CSV table of C-alpha atoms in Angstrom, one decimal:
chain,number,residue,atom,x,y,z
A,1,UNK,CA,7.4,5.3,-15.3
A,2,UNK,CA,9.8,8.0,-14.1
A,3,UNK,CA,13.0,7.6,-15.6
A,4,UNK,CA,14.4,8.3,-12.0
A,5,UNK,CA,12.7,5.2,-10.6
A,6,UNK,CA,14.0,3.6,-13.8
A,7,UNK,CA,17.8,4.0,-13.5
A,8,UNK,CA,17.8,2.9,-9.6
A,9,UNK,CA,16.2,-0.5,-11.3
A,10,UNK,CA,18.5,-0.8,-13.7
A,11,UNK,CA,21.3,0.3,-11.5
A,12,UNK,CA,20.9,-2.8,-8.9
A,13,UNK,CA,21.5,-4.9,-12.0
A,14,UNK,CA,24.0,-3.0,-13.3
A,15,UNK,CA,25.8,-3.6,-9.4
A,16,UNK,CA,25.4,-7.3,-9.1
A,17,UNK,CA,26.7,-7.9,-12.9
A,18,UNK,CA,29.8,-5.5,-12.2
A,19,UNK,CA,30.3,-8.2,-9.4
A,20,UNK,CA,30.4,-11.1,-11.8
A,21,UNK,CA,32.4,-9.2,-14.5
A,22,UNK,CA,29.4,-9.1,-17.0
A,23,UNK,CA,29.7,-5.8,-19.4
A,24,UNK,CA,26.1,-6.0,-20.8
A,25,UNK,CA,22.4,-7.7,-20.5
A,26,UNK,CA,19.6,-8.0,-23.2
A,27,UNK,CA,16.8,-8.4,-22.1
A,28,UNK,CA,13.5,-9.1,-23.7
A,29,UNK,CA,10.9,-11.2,-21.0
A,30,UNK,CA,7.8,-9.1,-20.6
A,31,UNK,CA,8.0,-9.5,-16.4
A,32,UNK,CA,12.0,-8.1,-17.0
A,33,UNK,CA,11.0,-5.3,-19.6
A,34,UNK,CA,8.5,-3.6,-16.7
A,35,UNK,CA,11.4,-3.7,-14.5
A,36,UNK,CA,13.7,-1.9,-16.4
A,37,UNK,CA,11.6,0.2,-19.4
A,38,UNK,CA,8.3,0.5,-17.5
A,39,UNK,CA,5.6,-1.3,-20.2
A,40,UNK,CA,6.1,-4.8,-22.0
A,41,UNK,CA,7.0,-4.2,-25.9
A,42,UNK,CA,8.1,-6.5,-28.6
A,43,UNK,CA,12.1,-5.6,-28.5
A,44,UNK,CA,15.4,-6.1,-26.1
A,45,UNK,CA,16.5,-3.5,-23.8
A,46,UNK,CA,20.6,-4.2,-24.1
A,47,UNK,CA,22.1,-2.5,-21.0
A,48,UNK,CA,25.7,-1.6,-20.5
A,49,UNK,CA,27.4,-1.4,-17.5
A,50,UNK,CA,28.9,1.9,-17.7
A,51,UNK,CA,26.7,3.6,-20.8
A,52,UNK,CA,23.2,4.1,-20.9
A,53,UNK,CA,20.8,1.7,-21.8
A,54,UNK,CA,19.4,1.3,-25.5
A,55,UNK,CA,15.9,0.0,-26.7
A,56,UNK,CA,15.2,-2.2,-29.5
A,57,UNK,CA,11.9,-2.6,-30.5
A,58,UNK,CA,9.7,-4.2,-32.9
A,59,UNK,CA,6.1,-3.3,-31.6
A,60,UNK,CA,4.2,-0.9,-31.0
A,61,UNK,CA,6.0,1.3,-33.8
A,62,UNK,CA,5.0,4.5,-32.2
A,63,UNK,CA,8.2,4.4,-29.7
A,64,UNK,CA,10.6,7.7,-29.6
A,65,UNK,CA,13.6,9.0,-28.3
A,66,UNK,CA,17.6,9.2,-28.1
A,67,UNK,CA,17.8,5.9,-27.1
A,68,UNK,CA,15.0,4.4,-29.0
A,69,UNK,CA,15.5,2.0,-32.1
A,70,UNK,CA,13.3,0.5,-34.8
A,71,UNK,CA,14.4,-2.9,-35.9
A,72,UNK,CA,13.0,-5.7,-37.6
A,73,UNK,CA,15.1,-9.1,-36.2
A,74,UNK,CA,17.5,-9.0,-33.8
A,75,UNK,CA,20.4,-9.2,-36.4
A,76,UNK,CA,20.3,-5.5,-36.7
A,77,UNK,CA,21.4,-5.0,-32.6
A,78,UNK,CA,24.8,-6.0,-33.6
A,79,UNK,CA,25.5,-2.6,-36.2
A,80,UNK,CA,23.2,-0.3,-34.2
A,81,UNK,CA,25.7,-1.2,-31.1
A,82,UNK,CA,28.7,-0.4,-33.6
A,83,UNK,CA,26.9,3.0,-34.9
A,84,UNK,CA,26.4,4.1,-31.5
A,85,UNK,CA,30.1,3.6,-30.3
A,86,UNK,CA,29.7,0.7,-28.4
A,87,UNK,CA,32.1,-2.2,-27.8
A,88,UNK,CA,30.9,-5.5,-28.0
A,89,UNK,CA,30.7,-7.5,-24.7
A,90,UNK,CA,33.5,-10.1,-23.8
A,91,UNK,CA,31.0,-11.2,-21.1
A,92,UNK,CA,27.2,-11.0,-22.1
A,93,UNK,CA,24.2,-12.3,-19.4
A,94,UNK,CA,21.0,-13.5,-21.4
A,95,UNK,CA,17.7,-14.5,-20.0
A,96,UNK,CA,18.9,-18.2,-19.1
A,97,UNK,CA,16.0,-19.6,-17.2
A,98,UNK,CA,13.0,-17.5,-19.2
A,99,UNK,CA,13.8,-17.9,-22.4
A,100,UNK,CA,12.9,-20.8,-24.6
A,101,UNK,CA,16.1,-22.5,-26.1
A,102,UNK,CA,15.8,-21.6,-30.0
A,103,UNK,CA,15.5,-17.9,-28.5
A,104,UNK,CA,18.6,-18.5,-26.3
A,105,UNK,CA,20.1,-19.9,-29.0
A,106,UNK,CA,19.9,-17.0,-31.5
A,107,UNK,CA,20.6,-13.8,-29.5
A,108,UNK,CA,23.9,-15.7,-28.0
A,109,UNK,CA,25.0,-16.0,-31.7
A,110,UNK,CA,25.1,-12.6,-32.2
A,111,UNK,CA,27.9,-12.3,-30.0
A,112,UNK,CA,29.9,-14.9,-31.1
A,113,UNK,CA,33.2,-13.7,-29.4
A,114,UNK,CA,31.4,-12.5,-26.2
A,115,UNK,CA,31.0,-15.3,-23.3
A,116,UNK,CA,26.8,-15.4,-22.7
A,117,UNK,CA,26.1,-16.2,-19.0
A,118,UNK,CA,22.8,-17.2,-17.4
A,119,UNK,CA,21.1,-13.9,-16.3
A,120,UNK,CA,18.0,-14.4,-14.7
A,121,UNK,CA,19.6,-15.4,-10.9
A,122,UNK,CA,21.0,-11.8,-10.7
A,123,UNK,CA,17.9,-9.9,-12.8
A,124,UNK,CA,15.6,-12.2,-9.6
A,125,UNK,CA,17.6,-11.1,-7.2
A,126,UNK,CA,17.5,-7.6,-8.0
A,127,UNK,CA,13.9,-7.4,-8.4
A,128,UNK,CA,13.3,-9.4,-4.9
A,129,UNK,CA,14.7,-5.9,-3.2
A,130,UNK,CA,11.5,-3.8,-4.2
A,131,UNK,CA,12.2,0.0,-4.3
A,132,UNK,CA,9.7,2.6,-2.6
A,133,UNK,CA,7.6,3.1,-5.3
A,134,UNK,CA,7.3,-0.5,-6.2
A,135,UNK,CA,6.6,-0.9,-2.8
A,136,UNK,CA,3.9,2.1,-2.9
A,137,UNK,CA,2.3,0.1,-5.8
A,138,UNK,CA,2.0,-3.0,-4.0
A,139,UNK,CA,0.4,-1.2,-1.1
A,140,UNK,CA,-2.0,0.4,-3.7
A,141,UNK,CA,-3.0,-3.1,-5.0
A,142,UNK,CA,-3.6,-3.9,-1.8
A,143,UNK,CA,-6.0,-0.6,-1.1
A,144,UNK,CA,-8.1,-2.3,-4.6
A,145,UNK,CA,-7.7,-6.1,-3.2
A,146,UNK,CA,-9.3,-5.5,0.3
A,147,UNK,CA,-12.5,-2.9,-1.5
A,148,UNK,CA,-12.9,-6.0,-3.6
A,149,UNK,CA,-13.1,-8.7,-0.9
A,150,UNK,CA,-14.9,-6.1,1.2
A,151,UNK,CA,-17.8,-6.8,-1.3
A,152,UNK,CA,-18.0,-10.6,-1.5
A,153,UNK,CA,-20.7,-11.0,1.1
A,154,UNK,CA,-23.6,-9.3,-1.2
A,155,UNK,CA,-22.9,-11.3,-4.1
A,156,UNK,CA,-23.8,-14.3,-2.2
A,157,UNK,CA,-26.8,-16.2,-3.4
A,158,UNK,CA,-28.1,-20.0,-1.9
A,159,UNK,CA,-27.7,-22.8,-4.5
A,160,UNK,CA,-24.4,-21.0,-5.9
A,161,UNK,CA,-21.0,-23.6,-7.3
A,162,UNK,CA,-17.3,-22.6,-6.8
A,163,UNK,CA,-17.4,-21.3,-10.2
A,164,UNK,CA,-20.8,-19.2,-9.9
A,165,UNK,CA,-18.8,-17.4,-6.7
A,166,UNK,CA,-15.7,-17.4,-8.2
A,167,UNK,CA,-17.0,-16.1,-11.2
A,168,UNK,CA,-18.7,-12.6,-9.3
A,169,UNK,CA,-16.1,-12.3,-7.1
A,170,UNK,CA,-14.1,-12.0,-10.3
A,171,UNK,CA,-16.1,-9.2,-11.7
A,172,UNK,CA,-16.0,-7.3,-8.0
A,173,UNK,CA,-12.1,-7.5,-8.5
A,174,UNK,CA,-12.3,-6.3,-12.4
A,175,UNK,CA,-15.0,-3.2,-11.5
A,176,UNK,CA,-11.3,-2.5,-8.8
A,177,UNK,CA,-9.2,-2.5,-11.8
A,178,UNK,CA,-7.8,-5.8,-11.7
A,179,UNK,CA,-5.9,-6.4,-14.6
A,180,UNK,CA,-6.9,-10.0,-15.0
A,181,UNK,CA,-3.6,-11.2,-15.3
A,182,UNK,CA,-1.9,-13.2,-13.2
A,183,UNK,CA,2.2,-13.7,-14.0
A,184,UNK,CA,4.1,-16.6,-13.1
A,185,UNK,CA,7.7,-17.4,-12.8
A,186,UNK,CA,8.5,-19.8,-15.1
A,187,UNK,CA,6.5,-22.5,-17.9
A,188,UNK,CA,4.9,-25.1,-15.3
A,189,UNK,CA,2.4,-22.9,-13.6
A,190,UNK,CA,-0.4,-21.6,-15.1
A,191,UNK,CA,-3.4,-20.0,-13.2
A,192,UNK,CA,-6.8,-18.1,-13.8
A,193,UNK,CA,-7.0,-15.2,-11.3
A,194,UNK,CA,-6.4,-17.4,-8.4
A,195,UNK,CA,-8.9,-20.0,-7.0
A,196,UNK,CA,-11.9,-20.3,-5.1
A,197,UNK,CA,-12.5,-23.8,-3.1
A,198,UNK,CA,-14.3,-25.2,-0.8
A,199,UNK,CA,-15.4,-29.0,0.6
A,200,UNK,CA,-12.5,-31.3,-0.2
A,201,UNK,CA,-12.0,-30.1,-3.2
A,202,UNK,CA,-9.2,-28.0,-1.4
A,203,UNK,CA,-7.3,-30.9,-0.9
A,204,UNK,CA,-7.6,-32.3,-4.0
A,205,UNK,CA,-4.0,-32.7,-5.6
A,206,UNK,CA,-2.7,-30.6,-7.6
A,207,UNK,CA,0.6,-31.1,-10.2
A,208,UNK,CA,1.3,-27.1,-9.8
A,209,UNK,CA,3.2,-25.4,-6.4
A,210,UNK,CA,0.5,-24.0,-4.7
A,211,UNK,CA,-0.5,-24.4,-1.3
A,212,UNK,CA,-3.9,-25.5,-1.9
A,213,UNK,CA,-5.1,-27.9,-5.4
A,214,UNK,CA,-8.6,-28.1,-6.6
A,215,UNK,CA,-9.4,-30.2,-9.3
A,216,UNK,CA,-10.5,-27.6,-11.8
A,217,UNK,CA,-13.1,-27.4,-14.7
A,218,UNK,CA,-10.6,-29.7,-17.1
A,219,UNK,CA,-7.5,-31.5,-17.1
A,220,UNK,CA,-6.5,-28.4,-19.5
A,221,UNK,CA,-5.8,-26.3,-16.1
A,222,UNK,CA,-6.2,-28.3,-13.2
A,223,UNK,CA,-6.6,-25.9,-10.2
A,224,UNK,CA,-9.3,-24.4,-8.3
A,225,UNK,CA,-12.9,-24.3,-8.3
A,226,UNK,CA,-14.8,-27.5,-10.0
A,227,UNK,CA,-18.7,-26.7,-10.0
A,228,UNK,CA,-18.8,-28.6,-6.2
A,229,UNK,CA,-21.8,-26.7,-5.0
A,230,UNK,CA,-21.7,-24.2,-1.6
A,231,UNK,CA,-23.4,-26.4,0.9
A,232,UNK,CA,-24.5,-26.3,4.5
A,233,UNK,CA,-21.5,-26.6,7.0
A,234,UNK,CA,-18.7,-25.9,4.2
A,235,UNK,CA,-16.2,-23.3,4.5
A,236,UNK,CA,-14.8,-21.5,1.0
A,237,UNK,CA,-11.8,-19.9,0.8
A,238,UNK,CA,-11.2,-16.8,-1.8
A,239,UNK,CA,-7.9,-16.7,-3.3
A,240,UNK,CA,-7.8,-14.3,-6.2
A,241,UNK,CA,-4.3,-12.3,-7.0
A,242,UNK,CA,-4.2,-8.8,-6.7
A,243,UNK,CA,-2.7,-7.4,-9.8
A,244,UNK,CA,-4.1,-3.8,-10.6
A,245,UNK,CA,-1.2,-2.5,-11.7
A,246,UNK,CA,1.3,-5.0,-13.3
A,247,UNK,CA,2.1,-6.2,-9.0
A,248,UNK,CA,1.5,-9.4,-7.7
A,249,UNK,CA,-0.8,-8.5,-4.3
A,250,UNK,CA,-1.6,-11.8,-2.5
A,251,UNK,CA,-4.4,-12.6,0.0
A,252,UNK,CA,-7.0,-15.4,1.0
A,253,UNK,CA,-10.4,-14.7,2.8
A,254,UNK,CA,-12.6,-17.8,4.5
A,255,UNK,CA,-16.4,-17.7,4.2
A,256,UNK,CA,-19.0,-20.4,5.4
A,257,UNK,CA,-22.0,-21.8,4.8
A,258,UNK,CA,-24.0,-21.4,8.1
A,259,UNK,CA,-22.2,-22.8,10.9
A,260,UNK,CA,-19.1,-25.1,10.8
A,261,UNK,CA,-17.3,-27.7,12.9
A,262,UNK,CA,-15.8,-26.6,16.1
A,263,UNK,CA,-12.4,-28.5,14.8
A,264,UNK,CA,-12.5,-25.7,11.9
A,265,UNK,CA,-13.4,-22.8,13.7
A,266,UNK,CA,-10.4,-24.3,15.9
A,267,UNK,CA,-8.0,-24.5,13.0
A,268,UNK,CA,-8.8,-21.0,11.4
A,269,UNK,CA,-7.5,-19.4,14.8
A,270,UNK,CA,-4.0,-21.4,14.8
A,271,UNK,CA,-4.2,-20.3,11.2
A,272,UNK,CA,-4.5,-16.9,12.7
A,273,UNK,CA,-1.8,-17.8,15.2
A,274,UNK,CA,0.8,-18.9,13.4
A,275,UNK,CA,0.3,-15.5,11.3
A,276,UNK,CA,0.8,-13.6,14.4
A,277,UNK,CA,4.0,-15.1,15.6
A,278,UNK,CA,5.7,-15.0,12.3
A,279,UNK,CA,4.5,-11.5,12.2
A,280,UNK,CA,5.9,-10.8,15.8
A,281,UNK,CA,9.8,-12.5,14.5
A,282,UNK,CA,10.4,-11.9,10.7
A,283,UNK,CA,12.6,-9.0,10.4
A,284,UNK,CA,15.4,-8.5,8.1
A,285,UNK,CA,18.4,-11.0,9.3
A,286,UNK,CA,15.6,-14.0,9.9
A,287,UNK,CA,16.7,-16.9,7.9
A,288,UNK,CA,13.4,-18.1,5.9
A,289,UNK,CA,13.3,-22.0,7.0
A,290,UNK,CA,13.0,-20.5,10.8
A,291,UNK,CA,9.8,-19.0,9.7
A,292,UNK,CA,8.5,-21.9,7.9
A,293,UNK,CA,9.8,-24.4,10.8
A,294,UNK,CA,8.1,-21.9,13.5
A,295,UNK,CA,4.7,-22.6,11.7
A,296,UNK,CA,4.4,-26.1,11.3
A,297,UNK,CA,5.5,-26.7,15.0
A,298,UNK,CA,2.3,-24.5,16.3
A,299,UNK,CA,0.3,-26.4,13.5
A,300,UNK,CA,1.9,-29.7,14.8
A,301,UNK,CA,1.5,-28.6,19.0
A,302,UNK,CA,-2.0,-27.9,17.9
A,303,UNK,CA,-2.9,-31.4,16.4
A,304,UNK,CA,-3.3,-30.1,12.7
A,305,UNK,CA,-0.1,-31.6,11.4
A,306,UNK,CA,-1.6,-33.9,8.8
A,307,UNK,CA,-4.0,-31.5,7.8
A,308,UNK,CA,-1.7,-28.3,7.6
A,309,UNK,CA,-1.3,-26.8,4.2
A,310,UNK,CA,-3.2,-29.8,2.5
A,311,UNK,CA,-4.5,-33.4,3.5
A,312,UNK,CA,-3.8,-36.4,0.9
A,313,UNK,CA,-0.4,-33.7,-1.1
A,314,UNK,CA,0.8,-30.8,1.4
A,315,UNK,CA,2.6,-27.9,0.5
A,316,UNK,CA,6.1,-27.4,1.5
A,317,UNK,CA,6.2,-23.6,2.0
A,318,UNK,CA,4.0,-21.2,4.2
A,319,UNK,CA,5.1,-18.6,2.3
A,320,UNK,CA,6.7,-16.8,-1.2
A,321,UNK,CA,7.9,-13.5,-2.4
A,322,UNK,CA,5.8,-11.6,-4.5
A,323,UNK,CA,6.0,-8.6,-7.0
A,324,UNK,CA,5.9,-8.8,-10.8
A,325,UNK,CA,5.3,-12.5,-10.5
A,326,UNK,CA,3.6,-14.7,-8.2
A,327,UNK,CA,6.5,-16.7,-7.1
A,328,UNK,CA,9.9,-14.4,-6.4
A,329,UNK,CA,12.4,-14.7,-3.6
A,330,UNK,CA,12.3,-14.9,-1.2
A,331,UNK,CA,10.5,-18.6,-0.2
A,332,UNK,CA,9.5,-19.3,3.5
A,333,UNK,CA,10.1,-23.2,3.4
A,334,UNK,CA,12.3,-25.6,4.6
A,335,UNK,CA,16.1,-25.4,3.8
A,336,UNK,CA,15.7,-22.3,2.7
A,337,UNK,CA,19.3,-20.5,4.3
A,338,UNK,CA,18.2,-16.9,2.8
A,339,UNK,CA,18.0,-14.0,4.9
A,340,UNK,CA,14.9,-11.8,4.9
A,341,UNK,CA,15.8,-8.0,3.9
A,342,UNK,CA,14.4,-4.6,3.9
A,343,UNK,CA,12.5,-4.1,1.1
A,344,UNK,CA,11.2,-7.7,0.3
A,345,UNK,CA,7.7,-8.2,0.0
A,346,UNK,CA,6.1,-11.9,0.6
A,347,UNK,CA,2.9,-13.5,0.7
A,348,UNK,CA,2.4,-15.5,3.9
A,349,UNK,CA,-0.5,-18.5,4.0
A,350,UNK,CA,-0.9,-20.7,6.8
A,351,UNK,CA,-4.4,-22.7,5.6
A,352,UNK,CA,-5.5,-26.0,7.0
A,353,UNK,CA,-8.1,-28.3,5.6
A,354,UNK,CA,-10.5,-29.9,7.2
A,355,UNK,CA,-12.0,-33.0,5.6
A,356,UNK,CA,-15.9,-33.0,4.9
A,357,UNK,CA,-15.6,-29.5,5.5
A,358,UNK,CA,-12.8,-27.6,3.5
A,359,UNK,CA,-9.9,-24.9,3.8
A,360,UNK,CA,-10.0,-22.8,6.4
A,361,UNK,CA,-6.2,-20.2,7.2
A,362,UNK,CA,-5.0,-17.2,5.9
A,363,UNK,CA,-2.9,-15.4,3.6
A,364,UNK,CA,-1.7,-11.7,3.7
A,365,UNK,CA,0.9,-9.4,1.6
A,366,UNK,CA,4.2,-8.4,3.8
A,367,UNK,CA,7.0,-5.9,3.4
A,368,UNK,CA,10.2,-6.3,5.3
A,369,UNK,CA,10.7,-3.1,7.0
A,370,UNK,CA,14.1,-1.9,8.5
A,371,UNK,CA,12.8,-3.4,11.9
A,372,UNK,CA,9.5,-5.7,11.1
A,373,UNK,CA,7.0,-6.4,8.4
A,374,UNK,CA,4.2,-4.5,7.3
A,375,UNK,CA,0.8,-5.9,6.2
A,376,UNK,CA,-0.2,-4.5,2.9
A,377,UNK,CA,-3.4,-6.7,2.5
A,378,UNK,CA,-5.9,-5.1,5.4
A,379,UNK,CA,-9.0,-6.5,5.5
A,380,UNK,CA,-11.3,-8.7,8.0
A,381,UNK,CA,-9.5,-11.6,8.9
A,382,UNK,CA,-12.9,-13.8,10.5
A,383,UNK,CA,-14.5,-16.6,8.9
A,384,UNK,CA,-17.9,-14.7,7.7
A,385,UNK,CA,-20.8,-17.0,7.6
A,386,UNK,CA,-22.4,-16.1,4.3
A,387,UNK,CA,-25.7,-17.9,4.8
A,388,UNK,CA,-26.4,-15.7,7.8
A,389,UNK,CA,-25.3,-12.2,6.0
A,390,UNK,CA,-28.1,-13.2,3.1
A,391,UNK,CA,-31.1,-14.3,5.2
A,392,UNK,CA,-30.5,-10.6,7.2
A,393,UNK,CA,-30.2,-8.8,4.4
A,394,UNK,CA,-33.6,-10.5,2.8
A,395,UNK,CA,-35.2,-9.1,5.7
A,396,UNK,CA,-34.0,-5.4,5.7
């Protein structure tokens, strides 16, 4: 990472703690490290607000430079901070919201004079304002995302589960450079990639914040695709994360099985509709809960109400910021005051499901512009019937 790129990161922390009187952060979260060093490692970066910022690491051991320093525990920050000619915080900000207690615990008792704030609101916030080149990444990811999904078609066979799709869709997205990976904010949410559902398995509930459930292989993880076999007049809906290069892209793809019900093939386009109206509006000064209350009234004027964004449990967003982590500011749901602003990048998902049928919607990556958003995720937007592309390509 260019150490350019690097300072303007750390320097919109460094602003909002000058704000709140804080004199230092230590950080040491893996999502938090990428932000401000450019690679996870095993260490803290401590960061002053006037001096520049110091590394202390534990692994790998092959780190170097003038502001690099081997150390075994965290005990040692406390003389390498007096060796270097820096004063000791009266007003420290920690990792409050990331970091498990004992952790907490210890690092705030090395400063036992300094007052230790909660740091993670301001680190969020800073990060939820994407630079250029974070921005540049995104749209990268995005590049990988659609030559991935571009490619589910052809691994399309007849008799196929979730889990047999989900599974070669997977590989397509690794051959792209998908890391695999997929971060989340916070210790409740766990996910594998993303999901792949279809029938009424998509509106099967699920105890994580997503907009769509599926039951999932085992109570272990209990999300997304669940062996239900790809059947005549089902739709399936593809939604793997993006992340080739440590960025959280977003997007969802609908397929069928042959033909569906007019009613889905009805509820796709409002899908489609709402996307383009929110599109058309969000700008920066648009207060999130207007977006999200502008979708569920099309939804609702079109009769889709009950079914929009889940059947029996419905999500309460129709959209979430994205970047380093799935789930980042801003969130497009309801009493949600924030304003959108240039530079924030979010996933929107309007999805429907249709009983006996499945999930039908979509969901694309945004970046505020100075007067619109930007789609980052470009790729076809119809429901593709994947019956009909295998029977024509068996007779080529």
């Amino acid at each position: 990472m260019l150490q350019p790129e690097l300072k303007l990161r750390r320097d919109k922390i460094r602003s909002l703690m000058a704000q709140q009187g804080i004199e230092a952060a230590l950080i040491t979260c893996n999502a938090n490290l990428i932000y401000t060093y450019g690679c996870v490692v095993s260490g803290y970066l401590y960061l002053p607000l006037h001096s520049p910022a110091l590394l202390f690491f534990k692994r790998p051991n092959n780190i170097t430079g003038e502001h690099s320093f081997p150390i075994r525990k965290p005990e040692q920050i406390i003389e390498l901070l007096k060796e270097q000619g820096l004063p000791i915080p009266s007003k420290l900000m920690l990792e409050g919201d990331e970091l498990p207690y004992t952790e907490y615990v210890r690092l705030a008792s090395l400063f036992p004079d300094s007052e230790v704030v909660n740091g993670t609101p301001i680190i969020r916030q800073a990060r939820s304002i994407k630079t250029s080149i974070e921005i540049e990444m995104l749209r990268l990811s995005g590049v990988a995302h659609t030559k991935a999904y571009e490619q589910i078609p052809n691994i399309y066979r007849p008799g196929m589960t979730d889990i047999e799709f989900s599974i070669e869709i997977e590989r397509l997205m690794r051959l792209q450079g998908n890391l695999g990976f997929f971060r989340v904010f916070g210790r409740s949410m766990e996910i594998f990639m993303g999901s792949v559902l279809t029938s009424d398995n998509a509106g099967y509930p699920s105890p994580y914040d997503f907009a769509l459930g599926g039951k999932g292989l085992d109570p272990a993880l209990p999300g997304g695709a669940n062996k239900t076999p790809l059947k005549e007049g089902q739709s399936v809906m593809v939604d793997l994360g993006g992340n080739f290069n440590g960025y959280m892209g977003d997007m969802s793809r609908v397929f069928s099985i042959g033909k569906l019900s007019e009613e889905a093939y009805t509820a796709h386009q409002v899908c489609l509709e709402i996307q383009e109206k929110i599109s058309s509006i969000a700008r920066p000064g648009v207060v999130c809960e207007h977006l999200y209350n502008t979708a569920v009234e099309i939804a609702t004027k079109a009769g889709f109400a009950d079914k929009f964004m889940g059947t029996d449990q419905q999500a309460k967003f129709i959209g979430h910021g994205i970047g380093l982590e799935i789930n980042e500011a801003p969130v497009l749901a309801p009493r949600m005051k924030q304003e959108l602003e240039t530079g924030m990048v979010f996933a929107l998902e309007p999805k429907i499901v249709i009983p006996g049928v499945g999930p039908v919607g979509i969901e694309n990556t945004w970046v505020v512009a100075n007067d619109g958003i930007e789609k980052l995720t470009n790729c076809n937007e119809d429901i593709i019937d994947l019956e009909a592309f295998y029977k024509e390509k068996e007779t080529l």
